[in-house]
Short mmCIF file of C-alpha atoms in Angstrom, two decimals:
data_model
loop_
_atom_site.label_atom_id
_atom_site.label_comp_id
_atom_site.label_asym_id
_atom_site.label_seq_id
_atom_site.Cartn_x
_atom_site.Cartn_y
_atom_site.Cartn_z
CA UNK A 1 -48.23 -20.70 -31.92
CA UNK A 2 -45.51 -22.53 -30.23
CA UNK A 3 -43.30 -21.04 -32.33
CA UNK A 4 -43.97 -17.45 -30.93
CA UNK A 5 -44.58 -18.75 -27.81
CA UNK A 6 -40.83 -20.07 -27.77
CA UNK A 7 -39.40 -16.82 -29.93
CA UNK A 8 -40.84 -14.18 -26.54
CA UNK A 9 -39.40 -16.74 -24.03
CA UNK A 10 -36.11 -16.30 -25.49
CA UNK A 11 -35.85 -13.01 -26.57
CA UNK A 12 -35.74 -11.30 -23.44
CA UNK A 13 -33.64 -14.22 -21.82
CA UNK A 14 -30.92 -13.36 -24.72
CA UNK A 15 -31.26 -9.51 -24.23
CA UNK A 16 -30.53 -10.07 -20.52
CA UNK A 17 -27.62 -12.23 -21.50
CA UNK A 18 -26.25 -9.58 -23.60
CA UNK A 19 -26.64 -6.53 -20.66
CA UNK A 20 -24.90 -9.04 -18.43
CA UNK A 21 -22.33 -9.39 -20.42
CA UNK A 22 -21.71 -6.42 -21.16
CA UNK A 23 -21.87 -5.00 -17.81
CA UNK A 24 -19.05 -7.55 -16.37
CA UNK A 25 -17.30 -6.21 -19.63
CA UNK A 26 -17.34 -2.69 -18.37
CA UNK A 27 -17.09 -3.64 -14.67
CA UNK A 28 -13.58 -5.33 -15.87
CA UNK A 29 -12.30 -3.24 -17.65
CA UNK A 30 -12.69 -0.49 -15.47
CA UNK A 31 -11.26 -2.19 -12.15
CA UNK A 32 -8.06 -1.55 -13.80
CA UNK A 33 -8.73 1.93 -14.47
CA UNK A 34 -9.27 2.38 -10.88
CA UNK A 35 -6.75 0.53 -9.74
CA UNK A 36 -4.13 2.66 -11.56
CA UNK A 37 -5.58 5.56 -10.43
CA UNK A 38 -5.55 4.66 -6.80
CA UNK A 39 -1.93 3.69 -7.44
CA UNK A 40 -1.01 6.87 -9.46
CA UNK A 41 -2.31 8.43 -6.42
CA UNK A 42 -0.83 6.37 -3.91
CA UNK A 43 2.26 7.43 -5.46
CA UNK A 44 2.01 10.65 -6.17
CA UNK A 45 1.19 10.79 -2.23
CA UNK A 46 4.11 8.98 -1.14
CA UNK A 47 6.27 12.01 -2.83
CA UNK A 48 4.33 14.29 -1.16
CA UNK A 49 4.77 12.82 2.16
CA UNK A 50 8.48 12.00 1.16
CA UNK A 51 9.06 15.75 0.86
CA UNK A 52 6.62 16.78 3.57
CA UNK A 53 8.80 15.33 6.35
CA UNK A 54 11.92 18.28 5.62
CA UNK A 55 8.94 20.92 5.62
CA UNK A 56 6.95 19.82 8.67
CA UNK A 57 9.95 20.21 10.66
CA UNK A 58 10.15 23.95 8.90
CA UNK A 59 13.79 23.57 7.81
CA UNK A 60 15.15 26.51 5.36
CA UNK A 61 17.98 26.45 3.42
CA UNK A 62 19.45 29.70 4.62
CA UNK A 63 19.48 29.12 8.47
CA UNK A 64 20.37 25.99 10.77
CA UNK A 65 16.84 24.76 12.37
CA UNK A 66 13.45 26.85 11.74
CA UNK A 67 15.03 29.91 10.63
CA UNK A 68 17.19 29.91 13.74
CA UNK A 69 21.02 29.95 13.30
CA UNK A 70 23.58 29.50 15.97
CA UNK A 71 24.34 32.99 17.61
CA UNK A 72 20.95 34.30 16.97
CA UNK A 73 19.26 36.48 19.31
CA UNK A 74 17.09 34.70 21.79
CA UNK A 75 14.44 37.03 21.11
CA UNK A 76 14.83 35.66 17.20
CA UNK A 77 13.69 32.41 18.34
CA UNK A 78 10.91 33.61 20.30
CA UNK A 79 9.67 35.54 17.59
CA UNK A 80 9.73 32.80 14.87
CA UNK A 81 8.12 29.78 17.57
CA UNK A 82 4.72 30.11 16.84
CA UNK A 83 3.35 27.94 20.09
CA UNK A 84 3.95 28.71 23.87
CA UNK A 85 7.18 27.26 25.26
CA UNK A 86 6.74 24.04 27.15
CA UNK A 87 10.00 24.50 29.10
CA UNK A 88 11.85 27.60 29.89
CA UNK A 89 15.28 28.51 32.04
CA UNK A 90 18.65 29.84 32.33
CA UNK A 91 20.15 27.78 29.83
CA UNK A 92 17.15 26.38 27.39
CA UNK A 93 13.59 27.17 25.92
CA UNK A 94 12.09 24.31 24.38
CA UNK A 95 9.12 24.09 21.80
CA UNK A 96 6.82 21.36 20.37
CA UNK A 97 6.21 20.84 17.21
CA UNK A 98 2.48 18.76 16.50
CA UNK A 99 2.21 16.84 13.28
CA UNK A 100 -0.53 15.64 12.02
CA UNK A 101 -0.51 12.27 12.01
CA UNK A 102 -0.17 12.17 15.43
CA UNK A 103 3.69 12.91 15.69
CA UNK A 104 5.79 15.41 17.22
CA UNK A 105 9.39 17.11 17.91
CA UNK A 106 10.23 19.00 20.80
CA UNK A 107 13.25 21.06 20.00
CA UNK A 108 15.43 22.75 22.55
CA UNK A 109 17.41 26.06 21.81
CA UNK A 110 20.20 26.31 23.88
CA UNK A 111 21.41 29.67 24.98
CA UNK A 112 24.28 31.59 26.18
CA UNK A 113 24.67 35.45 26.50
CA UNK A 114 21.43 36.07 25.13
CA UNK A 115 22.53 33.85 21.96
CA UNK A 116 21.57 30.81 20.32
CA UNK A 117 24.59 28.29 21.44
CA UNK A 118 23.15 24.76 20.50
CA UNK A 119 19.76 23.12 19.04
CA UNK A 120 18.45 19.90 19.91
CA UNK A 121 15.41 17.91 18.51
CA UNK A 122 13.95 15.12 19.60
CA UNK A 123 11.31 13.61 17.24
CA UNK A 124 8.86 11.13 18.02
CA UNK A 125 7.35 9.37 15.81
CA UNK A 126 4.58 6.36 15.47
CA UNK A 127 6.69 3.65 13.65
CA UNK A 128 9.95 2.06 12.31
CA UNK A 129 8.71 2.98 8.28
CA UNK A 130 8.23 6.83 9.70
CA UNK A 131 11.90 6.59 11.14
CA UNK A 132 13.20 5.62 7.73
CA UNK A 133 10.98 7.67 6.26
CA UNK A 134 12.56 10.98 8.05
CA UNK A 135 15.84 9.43 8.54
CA UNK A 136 16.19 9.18 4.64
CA UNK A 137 15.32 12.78 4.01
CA UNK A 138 17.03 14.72 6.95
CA UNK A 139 19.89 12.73 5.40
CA UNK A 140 19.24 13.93 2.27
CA UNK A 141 18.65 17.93 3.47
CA UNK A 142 21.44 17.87 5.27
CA UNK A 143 24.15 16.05 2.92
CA UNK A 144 22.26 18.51 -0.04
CA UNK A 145 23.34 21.48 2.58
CA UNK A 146 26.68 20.35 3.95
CA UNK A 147 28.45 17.85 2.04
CA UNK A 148 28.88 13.77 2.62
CA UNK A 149 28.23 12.94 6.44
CA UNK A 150 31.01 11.05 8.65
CA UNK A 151 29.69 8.26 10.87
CA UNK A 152 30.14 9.11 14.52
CA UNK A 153 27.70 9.24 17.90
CA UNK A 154 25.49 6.34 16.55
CA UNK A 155 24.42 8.63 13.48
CA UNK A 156 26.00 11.09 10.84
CA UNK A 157 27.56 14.40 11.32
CA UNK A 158 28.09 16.90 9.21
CA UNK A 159 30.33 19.42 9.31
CA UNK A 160 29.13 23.12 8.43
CA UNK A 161 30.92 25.90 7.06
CA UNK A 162 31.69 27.58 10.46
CA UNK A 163 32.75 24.45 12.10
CA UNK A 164 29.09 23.52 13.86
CA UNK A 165 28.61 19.88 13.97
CA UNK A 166 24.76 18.69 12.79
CA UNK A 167 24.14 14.98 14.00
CA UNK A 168 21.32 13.04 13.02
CA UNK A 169 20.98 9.94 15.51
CA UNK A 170 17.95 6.78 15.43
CA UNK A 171 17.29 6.82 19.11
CA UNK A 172 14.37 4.50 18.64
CA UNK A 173 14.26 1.90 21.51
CA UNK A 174 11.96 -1.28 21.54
CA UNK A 175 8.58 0.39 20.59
CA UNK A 176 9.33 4.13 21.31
CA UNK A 177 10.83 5.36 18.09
CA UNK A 178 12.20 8.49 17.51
CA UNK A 179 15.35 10.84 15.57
CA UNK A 180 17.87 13.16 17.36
CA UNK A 181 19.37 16.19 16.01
CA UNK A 182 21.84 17.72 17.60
CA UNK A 183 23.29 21.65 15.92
CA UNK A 184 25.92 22.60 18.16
CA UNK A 185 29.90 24.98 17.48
CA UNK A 186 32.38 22.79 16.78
CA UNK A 187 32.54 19.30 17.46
CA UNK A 188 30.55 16.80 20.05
CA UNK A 189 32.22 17.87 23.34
CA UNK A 190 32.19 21.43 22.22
CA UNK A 191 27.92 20.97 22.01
CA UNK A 192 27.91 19.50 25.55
CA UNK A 193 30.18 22.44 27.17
CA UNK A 194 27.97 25.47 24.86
CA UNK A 195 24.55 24.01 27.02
#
C-alpha cells in the first residue's frame, strides 16, 4: 500500500517535471526565433527608411527639386505644391513639406520673370542620427545625378550639366538640427544675385 501510495505521489510530480521542461525548451528556443525576426525586421526597416528620406522630400530624377527645374514656369510650381503657400512675394513662394515623424522642409522657389531662378530648402529635423541619416542619402542622390561633389560653403556642391550649382550644407546648431539645399545658375554668388 505504501508502495502505490508513493508510485501516485510521484507520478504526477514527474509529469509536471517533464511539461516544465519542456515548455522552457520551447520558450528558448523560440526567443531566438523572435529575436531574428524583430531584427530581420528592424533591418529591413532601416532600408526602408534609408531610401524613404530621397522620396519624402519628392526628388525625381528628371527635374532639379519636386519636379521643378530652374526656368520653369511659376505656375509649374504652383501646380505641382500640393499645400497652401506659407509665404508669398515678388521674389519667392515658399512651401512646407510635413513628415511624419514629426519633421519638416520648407523650400523656397525663387523667381524671376515669371521663372524658376533658384531653390532653397531648409530641413528640420529631430536629431543628429536623422541629419546623417539624410545627409548620407541626398549625398548619394545627388553624386548618383551629377557626378563627385567639391567641398565648398560648409557642404558639397555639385555641378550640373547647365552650370547650376546644388549645395548640400549641415546647418545644425547646438540642438536645432537641420540640412540646406541650395539649386541655383551658376556658381554661389550667381544664386545670391538670381533671388
Amino acid at each position: 500500500m505504501k508502495q502505490i501510495t508513493l508510485l501516485c505521489f510521484f507520478i504526477p510530480v514527474l509529469f509536471l517535471a517533464q511539461q516544465a521542461c519542456n515548455s522552457r525548451k520551447q520558450t528558448s528556443s523560440q526567443a531566438p526565433d523572435s529575436m531574428a525576426t524583430t531584427q530581420a525586421d528592424s533591418q529591413s526597416a532601416g532600408i526602408t527608411t534609408s531610401a524613404e528620406h530621397v522620396a519624402n522630400l519628392g526628388l525625381t530624377p528628371d527635374s532639379h527639386w519636386r519636379g521643378v527645374n530652374l526656368g520653369d514656369d511659376l505656375a509649374n510650381v504652383k501646380a505641382l505644391e500640393k499645400g497652401e503657400a506659407f509665404e508669398s512675394d515678388q521674389k519667392h513662394i515658399g512651401y512646407t513639406i510635413e513628415f511624419k515623424n514629426l519633421e519638416s522642409a520648407d523650400v523656397l522657389y525663387y523667381h524671376q520673370n515669371g521663372k524658376v531662378s533658384a531653390i532653397e530648402a531648409d530641413l528640420f529635423l529631430n536629431n543628429r542620427a536623422s541629419v546623417d541619416a539624410y545627409q548620407r542619402e541626398l549625398n548619394s542622390y545627388f553624386t548618383s545625378r551629377y557626378g563627385t561633389p567639391k567641398p565648398g560653403s560648409g557642404g558639397n556642391v555639385w555641378s550640373g550639366p547647365k552650370g547650376e550649382s546644388i549645395t548640400l550644407t549641415d546647418v545644425s546648431k547646438g540642438k536645432d538640427f537641420g540640412l540646406k539645399i541650395r539649386i541655383a545658375p551658376g556658381s554661389s554668388s550667381t544664386a545670391a544675385s538670381a533671388k
